[in-house]
């Protein structure tokens, strides 16, 4: 991969590409649901979208939410971390996470957290290699 660039983006400016990447991670979700959700997410002031471009093409993204947690302090919660499936295993995920870590340190976060699907064992192995550890279980109640 050449001409790799990390930057924060407004995902609405890259909506088609962002939705294509997020749909890869969430294939059971209807694209219209993902689009409606994206349109709401960008309205929330504590949301950031991190992006990797290769040859000016969007190839990886992650959302990031700023929270304050009693157990950790200023916390960056990553959401929908995805590298285009056609080019995975080329170091882009590692680069994305390293750039997010650097950004978080510069912005005085105390930690980074994320959820990953139980069935996504490749991601578990990846996050262990990136010095993440399992802290607990994520529970939800759907309406």
mmCIF file of N, CA and C in Angstrom:
data_model
loop_
_atom_site.group_PDB
_atom_site.id
_atom_site.type_symbol
_atom_site.label_atom_id
_atom_site.label_comp_id
_atom_site.label_asym_id
_atom_site.label_seq_id
_atom_site.Cartn_x
_atom_site.Cartn_y
_atom_site.Cartn_z
ATOM 1 N N UNK A 1 0.842 -1.172 0.000
ATOM 2 C CA UNK A 1 0.000 0.000 0.000
ATOM 3 C C UNK A 1 0.891 1.240 0.000
ATOM 4 N N UNK A 2 0.585 2.150 -0.881
ATOM 5 C CA UNK A 2 1.362 3.378 -0.966
ATOM 6 C C UNK A 2 0.474 4.579 -0.700
ATOM 7 N N UNK A 3 1.132 5.705 -0.407
ATOM 8 C CA UNK A 3 0.432 6.959 -0.157
ATOM 9 C C UNK A 3 -0.688 6.791 0.863
ATOM 10 N N UNK A 4 -0.318 6.308 2.049
ATOM 11 C CA UNK A 4 -1.263 6.082 3.134
ATOM 12 C C UNK A 4 -1.404 7.379 3.924
ATOM 13 N N UNK A 5 -2.652 7.740 4.209
ATOM 14 C CA UNK A 5 -2.911 8.963 4.965
ATOM 15 C C UNK A 5 -3.971 8.692 6.028
ATOM 16 N N UNK A 6 -3.683 9.128 7.250
ATOM 17 C CA UNK A 6 -4.624 9.045 8.366
ATOM 18 C C UNK A 6 -5.197 10.435 8.589
ATOM 19 N N UNK A 7 -6.508 10.518 8.767
ATOM 20 C CA UNK A 7 -7.098 11.803 9.121
ATOM 21 C C UNK A 7 -8.480 11.621 9.722
ATOM 22 N N UNK A 8 -8.919 12.647 10.421
ATOM 23 C CA UNK A 8 -10.288 12.694 10.910
ATOM 24 C C UNK A 8 -11.152 13.229 9.780
ATOM 25 N N UNK A 9 -12.319 12.628 9.614
ATOM 26 C CA UNK A 9 -13.213 13.043 8.541
ATOM 27 C C UNK A 9 -14.622 13.259 9.075
ATOM 28 N N UNK A 10 -15.411 13.961 8.300
ATOM 29 C CA UNK A 10 -16.847 13.962 8.484
ATOM 30 C C UNK A 10 -17.340 12.819 7.601
ATOM 31 N N UNK A 11 -17.878 11.753 8.190
ATOM 32 C CA UNK A 11 -18.247 10.586 7.379
ATOM 33 C C UNK A 11 -19.340 10.879 6.351
ATOM 34 N N UNK A 12 -20.093 11.937 6.540
ATOM 35 C CA UNK A 12 -21.121 12.299 5.564
ATOM 36 C C UNK A 12 -20.462 12.700 4.243
ATOM 37 N N UNK A 13 -19.277 13.287 4.312
ATOM 38 C CA UNK A 13 -18.561 13.682 3.096
ATOM 39 C C UNK A 13 -18.120 12.478 2.266
ATOM 40 N N UNK A 14 -18.063 11.306 2.897
ATOM 41 C CA UNK A 14 -17.629 10.062 2.238
ATOM 42 C C UNK A 14 -18.689 8.979 2.435
ATOM 43 N N UNK A 15 -19.936 9.388 2.474
ATOM 44 C CA UNK A 15 -21.039 8.511 2.896
ATOM 45 C C UNK A 15 -21.063 7.170 2.165
ATOM 46 N N UNK A 16 -20.969 7.175 0.864
ATOM 47 C CA UNK A 16 -21.057 5.926 0.106
ATOM 48 C C UNK A 16 -19.962 4.946 0.534
ATOM 49 N N UNK A 17 -18.727 5.425 0.621
ATOM 50 C CA UNK A 17 -17.605 4.562 0.999
ATOM 51 C C UNK A 17 -17.695 4.128 2.462
ATOM 52 N N UNK A 18 -18.095 5.042 3.334
ATOM 53 C CA UNK A 18 -18.244 4.707 4.752
ATOM 54 C C UNK A 18 -19.303 3.623 4.920
ATOM 55 N N UNK A 19 -20.431 3.778 4.260
ATOM 56 C CA UNK A 19 -21.498 2.786 4.377
ATOM 57 C C UNK A 19 -21.069 1.426 3.830
ATOM 58 N N UNK A 20 -20.301 1.442 2.760
ATOM 59 C CA UNK A 20 -19.814 0.179 2.193
ATOM 60 C C UNK A 20 -18.911 -0.527 3.203
ATOM 61 N N UNK A 21 -18.030 0.205 3.877
ATOM 62 C CA UNK A 21 -17.145 -0.399 4.878
ATOM 63 C C UNK A 21 -17.935 -0.882 6.098
ATOM 64 N N UNK A 22 -18.818 -0.050 6.613
ATOM 65 C CA UNK A 22 -19.597 -0.430 7.800
ATOM 66 C C UNK A 22 -20.488 -1.634 7.496
ATOM 67 N N UNK A 23 -20.989 -1.714 6.281
ATOM 68 C CA UNK A 23 -21.828 -2.857 5.911
ATOM 69 C C UNK A 23 -21.017 -4.155 5.876
ATOM 70 N N UNK A 24 -19.733 -4.065 5.545
ATOM 71 C CA UNK A 24 -18.880 -5.266 5.587
ATOM 72 C C UNK A 24 -18.838 -5.837 7.000
ATOM 73 N N UNK A 25 -18.787 -4.948 7.998
ATOM 74 C CA UNK A 25 -18.727 -5.382 9.391
ATOM 75 C C UNK A 25 -20.103 -5.801 9.916
ATOM 76 N N UNK A 26 -21.145 -5.251 9.308
ATOM 77 C CA UNK A 26 -22.519 -5.485 9.761
ATOM 78 C C UNK A 26 -23.393 -5.956 8.594
ATOM 79 N N UNK A 27 -23.064 -7.108 8.004
ATOM 80 C CA UNK A 27 -23.775 -7.535 6.792
ATOM 81 C C UNK A 27 -25.250 -7.857 7.007
ATOM 82 N N UNK A 28 -25.650 -8.082 8.242
ATOM 83 C CA UNK A 28 -27.056 -8.389 8.519
ATOM 84 C C UNK A 28 -27.912 -7.147 8.711
ATOM 85 N N UNK A 29 -27.283 -5.987 8.668
ATOM 86 C CA UNK A 29 -28.027 -4.733 8.797
ATOM 87 C C UNK A 29 -28.335 -4.181 7.413
ATOM 88 N N UNK A 30 -29.530 -3.686 7.250
ATOM 89 C CA UNK A 30 -29.929 -3.066 5.999
ATOM 90 C C UNK A 30 -29.142 -1.764 5.816
ATOM 91 N N UNK A 31 -28.684 -1.500 4.614
ATOM 92 C CA UNK A 31 -27.882 -0.297 4.343
ATOM 93 C C UNK A 31 -28.667 0.968 4.678
ATOM 94 N N UNK A 32 -29.966 0.958 4.466
ATOM 95 C CA UNK A 32 -30.761 2.148 4.798
ATOM 96 C C UNK A 32 -30.765 2.404 6.306
ATOM 97 N N UNK A 33 -30.768 1.335 7.116
ATOM 98 C CA UNK A 33 -30.652 1.481 8.567
ATOM 99 C C UNK A 33 -29.295 2.081 8.924
ATOM 100 N N UNK A 34 -28.229 1.563 8.303
ATOM 101 C CA UNK A 34 -26.886 2.083 8.569
ATOM 102 C C UNK A 34 -26.790 3.553 8.166
ATOM 103 N N UNK A 35 -27.390 3.919 7.050
ATOM 104 C CA UNK A 35 -27.356 5.319 6.597
ATOM 105 C C UNK A 35 -28.114 6.224 7.565
ATOM 106 N N UNK A 36 -29.294 5.796 7.982
ATOM 107 C CA UNK A 36 -30.059 6.589 8.954
ATOM 108 C C UNK A 36 -29.280 6.758 10.251
ATOM 109 N N UNK A 37 -28.634 5.687 10.686
ATOM 110 C CA UNK A 37 -27.839 5.736 11.916
ATOM 111 C C UNK A 37 -26.651 6.670 11.753
ATOM 112 N N UNK A 38 -25.971 6.596 10.618
ATOM 113 C CA UNK A 38 -24.846 7.492 10.352
ATOM 114 C C UNK A 38 -25.293 8.951 10.384
ATOM 115 N N UNK A 39 -26.425 9.239 9.789
ATOM 116 C CA UNK A 39 -26.942 10.612 9.784
ATOM 117 C C UNK A 39 -27.214 11.124 11.195
ATOM 118 N N UNK A 40 -27.585 10.241 12.107
ATOM 119 C CA UNK A 40 -27.804 10.633 13.505
ATOM 120 C C UNK A 40 -26.494 10.741 14.275
ATOM 121 N N UNK A 41 -25.587 9.816 14.028
ATOM 122 C CA UNK A 41 -24.303 9.773 14.751
ATOM 123 C C UNK A 41 -23.529 11.088 14.587
ATOM 124 N N UNK A 42 -23.486 11.608 13.382
ATOM 125 C CA UNK A 42 -22.673 12.800 13.130
ATOM 126 C C UNK A 42 -23.206 14.041 13.837
ATOM 127 N N UNK A 43 -24.416 13.982 14.337
ATOM 128 C CA UNK A 43 -24.995 15.107 15.068
ATOM 129 C C UNK A 43 -24.515 15.152 16.520
ATOM 130 N N UNK A 44 -23.942 14.079 16.989
ATOM 131 C CA UNK A 44 -23.539 13.972 18.390
ATOM 132 C C UNK A 44 -22.151 14.596 18.562
ATOM 133 N N UNK A 45 -22.011 15.567 19.457
ATOM 134 C CA UNK A 45 -20.753 16.322 19.539
ATOM 135 C C UNK A 45 -19.530 15.538 20.015
ATOM 136 N N UNK A 46 -19.696 14.424 20.693
ATOM 137 C CA UNK A 46 -18.529 13.680 21.185
ATOM 138 C C UNK A 46 -18.108 12.557 20.244
ATOM 139 N N UNK A 47 -18.547 12.618 18.979
ATOM 140 C CA UNK A 47 -18.225 11.590 17.988
ATOM 141 C C UNK A 47 -17.140 12.087 17.044
ATOM 142 N N UNK A 48 -16.179 11.208 16.757
ATOM 143 C CA UNK A 48 -15.149 11.447 15.744
ATOM 144 C C UNK A 48 -15.129 10.263 14.791
ATOM 145 N N UNK A 49 -14.694 10.510 13.575
ATOM 146 C CA UNK A 49 -14.516 9.424 12.618
ATOM 147 C C UNK A 49 -13.085 9.472 12.104
ATOM 148 N N UNK A 50 -12.345 8.410 12.365
ATOM 149 C CA UNK A 50 -10.959 8.277 11.938
ATOM 150 C C UNK A 50 -10.933 7.513 10.626
ATOM 151 N N UNK A 51 -10.040 7.890 9.734
ATOM 152 C CA UNK A 51 -10.027 7.262 8.414
ATOM 153 C C UNK A 51 -8.607 7.046 7.919
ATOM 154 N N UNK A 52 -8.460 5.993 7.124
ATOM 155 C CA UNK A 52 -7.219 5.729 6.398
ATOM 156 C C UNK A 52 -7.555 5.775 4.914
ATOM 157 N N UNK A 53 -6.745 6.540 4.197
ATOM 158 C CA UNK A 53 -6.858 6.621 2.743
ATOM 159 C C UNK A 53 -5.606 6.007 2.139
ATOM 160 N N UNK A 54 -5.775 5.261 1.083
ATOM 161 C CA UNK A 54 -4.661 4.725 0.302
ATOM 162 C C UNK A 54 -4.885 5.172 -1.133
ATOM 163 N N UNK A 55 -3.893 5.860 -1.667
ATOM 164 C CA UNK A 55 -4.038 6.404 -3.021
ATOM 165 C C UNK A 55 -5.328 7.222 -3.128
ATOM 166 N N UNK A 56 -5.627 7.990 -2.077
ATOM 167 C CA UNK A 56 -6.793 8.874 -1.987
ATOM 168 C C UNK A 56 -8.127 8.128 -1.921
ATOM 169 N N UNK A 57 -8.101 6.794 -1.724
ATOM 170 C CA UNK A 57 -9.333 5.999 -1.590
ATOM 171 C C UNK A 57 -9.514 5.622 -0.116
ATOM 172 N N UNK A 58 -10.720 5.816 0.390
ATOM 173 C CA UNK A 58 -11.033 5.446 1.762
ATOM 174 C C UNK A 58 -11.002 3.927 1.903
ATOM 175 N N UNK A 59 -10.114 3.410 2.771
ATOM 176 C CA UNK A 59 -9.942 1.965 2.894
ATOM 177 C C UNK A 59 -10.143 1.439 4.315
ATOM 178 N N UNK A 60 -10.222 2.340 5.307
ATOM 179 C CA UNK A 60 -10.412 1.899 6.691
ATOM 180 C C UNK A 60 -11.006 3.046 7.497
ATOM 181 N N UNK A 61 -11.851 2.685 8.445
ATOM 182 C CA UNK A 61 -12.464 3.692 9.308
ATOM 183 C C UNK A 61 -12.642 3.153 10.715
ATOM 184 N N UNK A 62 -12.858 4.087 11.619
ATOM 185 C CA UNK A 62 -13.310 3.766 12.966
ATOM 186 C C UNK A 62 -14.000 4.992 13.525
ATOM 187 N N UNK A 63 -15.147 4.751 14.126
ATOM 188 C CA UNK A 63 -15.756 5.816 14.902
ATOM 189 C C UNK A 63 -15.082 5.863 16.255
ATOM 190 N N UNK A 64 -15.225 6.973 16.937
ATOM 191 C CA UNK A 64 -14.668 7.110 18.277
ATOM 192 C C UNK A 64 -15.535 8.033 19.113
ATOM 193 N N UNK A 65 -15.917 7.564 20.278
ATOM 194 C CA UNK A 65 -16.768 8.322 21.184
ATOM 195 C C UNK A 65 -15.970 8.721 22.414
ATOM 196 N N UNK A 66 -16.058 9.959 22.788
ATOM 197 C CA UNK A 66 -15.444 10.407 24.024
ATOM 198 C C UNK A 66 -16.421 10.187 25.163
ATOM 199 N N UNK A 67 -15.955 9.465 26.178
ATOM 200 C CA UNK A 67 -16.739 9.267 27.389
ATOM 201 C C UNK A 67 -15.830 9.506 28.590
ATOM 202 N N UNK A 68 -16.423 9.703 29.714
ATOM 203 C CA UNK A 68 -15.689 9.771 30.978
ATOM 204 C C UNK A 68 -16.198 8.600 31.808
ATOM 205 N N UNK A 69 -15.302 7.719 32.166
ATOM 206 C CA UNK A 69 -15.674 6.525 32.937
ATOM 207 C C UNK A 69 -15.038 6.602 34.319
ATOM 208 N N UNK A 70 -15.775 6.219 35.317
ATOM 209 C CA UNK A 70 -15.246 6.257 36.683
ATOM 210 C C UNK A 70 -14.027 5.354 36.828
ATOM 211 N N UNK A 71 -13.988 4.252 36.106
ATOM 212 C CA UNK A 71 -12.879 3.320 36.242
ATOM 213 C C UNK A 71 -11.671 3.690 35.390
ATOM 214 N N UNK A 72 -11.827 4.655 34.467
ATOM 215 C CA UNK A 72 -10.701 4.913 33.568
ATOM 216 C C UNK A 72 -10.418 6.384 33.297
ATOM 217 N N UNK A 73 -11.347 7.265 33.563
ATOM 218 C CA UNK A 73 -11.161 8.673 33.218
ATOM 219 C C UNK A 73 -11.599 8.941 31.781
ATOM 220 N N UNK A 74 -10.892 9.855 31.114
ATOM 221 C CA UNK A 74 -11.253 10.221 29.740
ATOM 222 C C UNK A 74 -10.966 9.033 28.818
ATOM 223 N N UNK A 75 -11.999 8.542 28.189
ATOM 224 C CA UNK A 75 -11.995 7.242 27.524
ATOM 225 C C UNK A 75 -12.424 7.428 26.069
ATOM 226 N N UNK A 76 -11.683 6.863 25.143
ATOM 227 C CA UNK A 76 -12.063 6.854 23.734
ATOM 228 C C UNK A 76 -12.632 5.483 23.413
ATOM 229 N N UNK A 77 -13.918 5.431 23.121
ATOM 230 C CA UNK A 77 -14.600 4.178 22.797
ATOM 231 C C UNK A 77 -14.688 4.049 21.287
ATOM 232 N N UNK A 78 -13.942 3.096 20.731
ATOM 233 C CA UNK A 78 -13.962 2.888 19.281
ATOM 234 C C UNK A 78 -15.206 2.127 18.877
ATOM 235 N N UNK A 79 -15.659 2.379 17.657
ATOM 236 C CA UNK A 79 -16.910 1.814 17.170
ATOM 237 C C UNK A 79 -16.782 1.555 15.679
ATOM 238 N N UNK A 80 -17.158 0.370 15.248
ATOM 239 C CA UNK A 80 -17.105 0.017 13.827
ATOM 240 C C UNK A 80 -15.709 0.220 13.245
ATOM 241 N N UNK A 81 -14.750 -0.459 13.827
ATOM 242 C CA UNK A 81 -13.376 -0.457 13.316
ATOM 243 C C UNK A 81 -13.348 -1.442 12.152
ATOM 244 N N UNK A 82 -13.064 -0.949 10.951
ATOM 245 C CA UNK A 82 -13.120 -1.837 9.792
ATOM 246 C C UNK A 82 -12.101 -1.417 8.733
ATOM 247 N N UNK A 83 -11.391 -2.426 8.236
ATOM 248 C CA UNK A 83 -10.504 -2.288 7.082
ATOM 249 C C UNK A 83 -11.185 -3.021 5.934
ATOM 250 N N UNK A 84 -11.186 -2.410 4.766
ATOM 251 C CA UNK A 84 -11.816 -3.028 3.597
ATOM 252 C C UNK A 84 -11.373 -4.485 3.491
ATOM 253 N N UNK A 85 -12.347 -5.390 3.419
ATOM 254 C CA UNK A 85 -12.064 -6.829 3.410
ATOM 255 C C UNK A 85 -11.181 -7.252 2.241
ATOM 256 N N UNK A 86 -11.188 -6.479 1.165
ATOM 257 C CA UNK A 86 -10.372 -6.838 -0.010
ATOM 258 C C UNK A 86 -8.882 -6.615 0.233
ATOM 259 N N UNK A 87 -8.536 -5.829 1.264
ATOM 260 C CA UNK A 87 -7.115 -5.523 1.486
ATOM 261 C C UNK A 87 -6.688 -5.744 2.936
ATOM 262 N N UNK A 88 -7.433 -6.556 3.673
ATOM 263 C CA UNK A 88 -7.038 -6.858 5.049
ATOM 264 C C UNK A 88 -5.733 -7.651 5.062
ATOM 265 N N UNK A 89 -5.103 -7.666 6.221
ATOM 266 C CA UNK A 89 -3.841 -8.385 6.457
ATOM 267 C C UNK A 89 -2.658 -7.754 5.723
ATOM 268 N N UNK A 90 -2.750 -6.449 5.485
ATOM 269 C CA UNK A 90 -1.640 -5.708 4.874
ATOM 270 C C UNK A 90 -1.083 -4.642 5.810
ATOM 271 N N UNK A 91 -1.438 -4.710 7.090
ATOM 272 C CA UNK A 91 -0.908 -3.766 8.069
ATOM 273 C C UNK A 91 -1.725 -2.504 8.252
ATOM 274 N N UNK A 92 -2.829 -2.365 7.533
ATOM 275 C CA UNK A 92 -3.619 -1.135 7.655
ATOM 276 C C UNK A 92 -4.340 -1.040 8.997
ATOM 277 N N UNK A 93 -4.812 -2.162 9.516
ATOM 278 C CA UNK A 93 -5.459 -2.150 10.825
ATOM 279 C C UNK A 93 -4.482 -1.728 11.907
ATOM 280 N N UNK A 94 -3.286 -2.274 11.841
ATOM 281 C CA UNK A 94 -2.235 -1.904 12.798
ATOM 282 C C UNK A 94 -1.918 -0.416 12.693
ATOM 283 N N UNK A 95 -1.827 0.079 11.472
ATOM 284 C CA UNK A 95 -1.549 1.500 11.260
ATOM 285 C C UNK A 95 -2.700 2.358 11.789
ATOM 286 N N UNK A 96 -3.939 1.966 11.494
ATOM 287 C CA UNK A 96 -5.095 2.722 11.971
ATOM 288 C C UNK A 96 -5.080 2.807 13.492
ATOM 289 N N UNK A 97 -4.905 1.688 14.160
ATOM 290 C CA UNK A 97 -4.910 1.679 15.624
ATOM 291 C C UNK A 97 -3.743 2.492 16.178
ATOM 292 N N UNK A 98 -2.576 2.394 15.565
ATOM 293 C CA UNK A 98 -1.422 3.165 16.058
ATOM 294 C C UNK A 98 -1.676 4.662 15.928
ATOM 295 N N UNK A 99 -2.303 5.079 14.843
ATOM 296 C CA UNK A 99 -2.598 6.500 14.651
ATOM 297 C C UNK A 99 -3.683 6.979 15.617
ATOM 298 N N UNK A 100 -4.660 6.131 15.876
ATOM 299 C CA UNK A 100 -5.696 6.486 16.855
ATOM 300 C C UNK A 100 -5.082 6.593 18.247
ATOM 301 N N UNK A 101 -4.195 5.659 18.593
ATOM 302 C CA UNK A 101 -3.521 5.728 19.900
ATOM 303 C C UNK A 101 -2.738 7.033 20.028
ATOM 304 N N UNK A 102 -2.018 7.399 18.986
ATOM 305 C CA UNK A 102 -1.236 8.636 18.998
ATOM 306 C C UNK A 102 -2.164 9.848 19.161
ATOM 307 N N UNK A 103 -3.260 9.874 18.422
ATOM 308 C CA UNK A 103 -4.231 10.961 18.512
ATOM 309 C C UNK A 103 -4.803 11.034 19.931
ATOM 310 N N UNK A 104 -5.153 9.880 20.499
ATOM 311 C CA UNK A 104 -5.732 9.842 21.843
ATOM 312 C C UNK A 104 -4.747 10.366 22.894
ATOM 313 N N UNK A 105 -3.492 9.988 22.772
ATOM 314 C CA UNK A 105 -2.486 10.498 23.706
ATOM 315 C C UNK A 105 -2.345 12.013 23.601
ATOM 316 N N UNK A 106 -2.296 12.527 22.383
ATOM 317 C CA UNK A 106 -2.188 13.980 22.172
ATOM 318 C C UNK A 106 -3.384 14.729 22.742
ATOM 319 N N UNK A 107 -4.527 14.055 22.775
ATOM 320 C CA UNK A 107 -5.759 14.680 23.249
ATOM 321 C C UNK A 107 -6.109 14.296 24.677
ATOM 322 N N UNK A 108 -5.119 13.757 25.399
ATOM 323 C CA UNK A 108 -5.181 13.499 26.832
ATOM 324 C C UNK A 108 -6.244 12.479 27.259
ATOM 325 N N UNK A 109 -6.424 11.458 26.439
ATOM 326 C CA UNK A 109 -7.259 10.332 26.842
ATOM 327 C C UNK A 109 -6.426 9.419 27.739
ATOM 328 N N UNK A 110 -7.094 8.722 28.644
ATOM 329 C CA UNK A 110 -6.389 7.798 29.533
ATOM 330 C C UNK A 110 -6.437 6.362 29.032
ATOM 331 N N UNK A 111 -7.387 6.067 28.135
ATOM 332 C CA UNK A 111 -7.466 4.717 27.585
ATOM 333 C C UNK A 111 -8.364 4.679 26.350
ATOM 334 N N UNK A 112 -8.273 3.569 25.649
ATOM 335 C CA UNK A 112 -9.119 3.295 24.494
ATOM 336 C C UNK A 112 -9.847 1.986 24.775
ATOM 337 N N UNK A 113 -11.122 1.958 24.492
ATOM 338 C CA UNK A 113 -11.915 0.738 24.633
ATOM 339 C C UNK A 113 -12.653 0.447 23.342
ATOM 340 N N UNK A 114 -13.152 -0.759 23.231
ATOM 341 C CA UNK A 114 -13.951 -1.136 22.064
ATOM 342 C C UNK A 114 -14.687 -2.424 22.352
ATOM 343 N N UNK A 115 -15.689 -2.673 21.559
ATOM 344 C CA UNK A 115 -16.390 -3.954 21.566
ATOM 345 C C UNK A 115 -16.062 -4.657 20.262
ATOM 346 N N UNK A 116 -16.024 -5.955 20.303
ATOM 347 C CA UNK A 116 -15.860 -6.743 19.086
ATOM 348 C C UNK A 116 -16.807 -7.927 19.189
ATOM 349 N N UNK A 117 -17.349 -8.319 18.064
ATOM 350 C CA UNK A 117 -18.308 -9.417 18.082
ATOM 351 C C UNK A 117 -17.638 -10.698 18.592
ATOM 352 N N UNK A 118 -18.369 -11.449 19.404
ATOM 353 C CA UNK A 118 -17.866 -12.700 19.973
ATOM 354 C C UNK A 118 -17.399 -13.642 18.860
ATOM 355 N N UNK A 119 -18.107 -13.643 17.749
ATOM 356 C CA UNK A 119 -17.788 -14.557 16.647
ATOM 357 C C UNK A 119 -16.598 -14.104 15.797
ATOM 358 N N UNK A 120 -16.084 -12.904 16.035
ATOM 359 C CA UNK A 120 -15.003 -12.367 15.206
ATOM 360 C C UNK A 120 -13.640 -12.682 15.830
ATOM 361 N N UNK A 121 -13.246 -13.932 15.790
ATOM 362 C CA UNK A 121 -12.003 -14.355 16.451
ATOM 363 C C UNK A 121 -10.758 -13.709 15.835
ATOM 364 N N UNK A 122 -10.789 -13.383 14.555
ATOM 365 C CA UNK A 122 -9.636 -12.691 13.936
ATOM 366 C C UNK A 122 -9.394 -11.346 14.618
ATOM 367 N N UNK A 123 -10.473 -10.649 14.937
ATOM 368 C CA UNK A 123 -10.304 -9.349 15.593
ATOM 369 C C UNK A 123 -9.757 -9.529 17.009
ATOM 370 N N UNK A 124 -10.177 -10.589 17.698
ATOM 371 C CA UNK A 124 -9.683 -10.825 19.057
ATOM 372 C C UNK A 124 -8.168 -10.987 19.028
ATOM 373 N N UNK A 125 -7.681 -11.795 18.131
ATOM 374 C CA UNK A 125 -6.237 -12.016 17.995
ATOM 375 C C UNK A 125 -5.530 -10.702 17.680
ATOM 376 N N UNK A 126 -6.105 -9.924 16.783
ATOM 377 C CA UNK A 126 -5.517 -8.636 16.407
ATOM 378 C C UNK A 126 -5.420 -7.702 17.612
ATOM 379 N N UNK A 127 -6.513 -7.553 18.367
ATOM 380 C CA UNK A 127 -6.499 -6.614 19.491
ATOM 381 C C UNK A 127 -5.559 -7.069 20.604
ATOM 382 N N UNK A 128 -5.448 -8.369 20.826
ATOM 383 C CA UNK A 128 -4.440 -8.852 21.780
ATOM 384 C C UNK A 128 -3.047 -8.415 21.349
ATOM 385 N N UNK A 129 -2.738 -8.549 20.057
ATOM 386 C CA UNK A 129 -1.427 -8.135 19.548
ATOM 387 C C UNK A 129 -1.202 -6.636 19.707
ATOM 388 N N UNK A 130 -2.290 -5.881 19.736
ATOM 389 C CA UNK A 130 -2.196 -4.426 19.885
ATOM 390 C C UNK A 130 -2.276 -3.985 21.351
ATOM 391 N N UNK A 131 -2.077 -4.929 22.269
ATOM 392 C CA UNK A 131 -2.035 -4.682 23.707
ATOM 393 C C UNK A 131 -3.374 -4.277 24.329
ATOM 394 N N UNK A 132 -4.470 -4.705 23.719
ATOM 395 C CA UNK A 132 -5.778 -4.551 24.351
ATOM 396 C C UNK A 132 -5.996 -5.787 25.221
ATOM 397 N N UNK A 133 -6.787 -5.634 26.262
ATOM 398 C CA UNK A 133 -7.132 -6.782 27.097
ATOM 399 C C UNK A 133 -8.646 -6.788 27.315
ATOM 400 N N UNK A 134 -9.161 -7.954 27.644
ATOM 401 C CA UNK A 134 -10.590 -8.079 27.906
ATOM 402 C C UNK A 134 -10.846 -7.632 29.341
ATOM 403 N N UNK A 135 -11.722 -6.655 29.480
ATOM 404 C CA UNK A 135 -12.020 -6.106 30.791
ATOM 405 C C UNK A 135 -13.321 -6.668 31.364
ATOM 406 N N UNK A 136 -14.275 -6.966 30.501
ATOM 407 C CA UNK A 136 -15.564 -7.445 30.995
ATOM 408 C C UNK A 136 -16.434 -7.927 29.857
ATOM 409 N N UNK A 137 -17.704 -8.045 30.137
ATOM 410 C CA UNK A 137 -18.688 -8.454 29.152
ATOM 411 C C UNK A 137 -19.539 -7.244 28.777
ATOM 412 N N UNK A 138 -19.972 -7.203 27.545
ATOM 413 C CA UNK A 138 -20.886 -6.151 27.095
ATOM 414 C C UNK A 138 -22.287 -6.748 27.077
ATOM 415 N N UNK A 139 -23.206 -6.132 27.801
ATOM 416 C CA UNK A 139 -24.590 -6.563 27.813
ATOM 417 C C UNK A 139 -25.451 -5.503 27.150
ATOM 418 N N UNK A 140 -26.554 -5.927 26.544
ATOM 419 C CA UNK A 140 -27.482 -4.950 26.004
ATOM 420 C C UNK A 140 -28.901 -5.449 26.167
ATOM 421 N N UNK A 141 -29.804 -4.529 26.155
ATOM 422 C CA UNK A 141 -31.235 -4.826 26.193
ATOM 423 C C UNK A 141 -31.852 -4.139 24.993
ATOM 424 N N UNK A 142 -32.393 -4.918 24.075
ATOM 425 C CA UNK A 142 -32.986 -4.338 22.862
ATOM 426 C C UNK A 142 -34.462 -4.083 23.075
ATOM 427 N N UNK A 143 -34.936 -3.026 22.447
ATOM 428 C CA UNK A 143 -36.363 -2.668 22.485
ATOM 429 C C UNK A 143 -36.999 -3.003 21.163
#
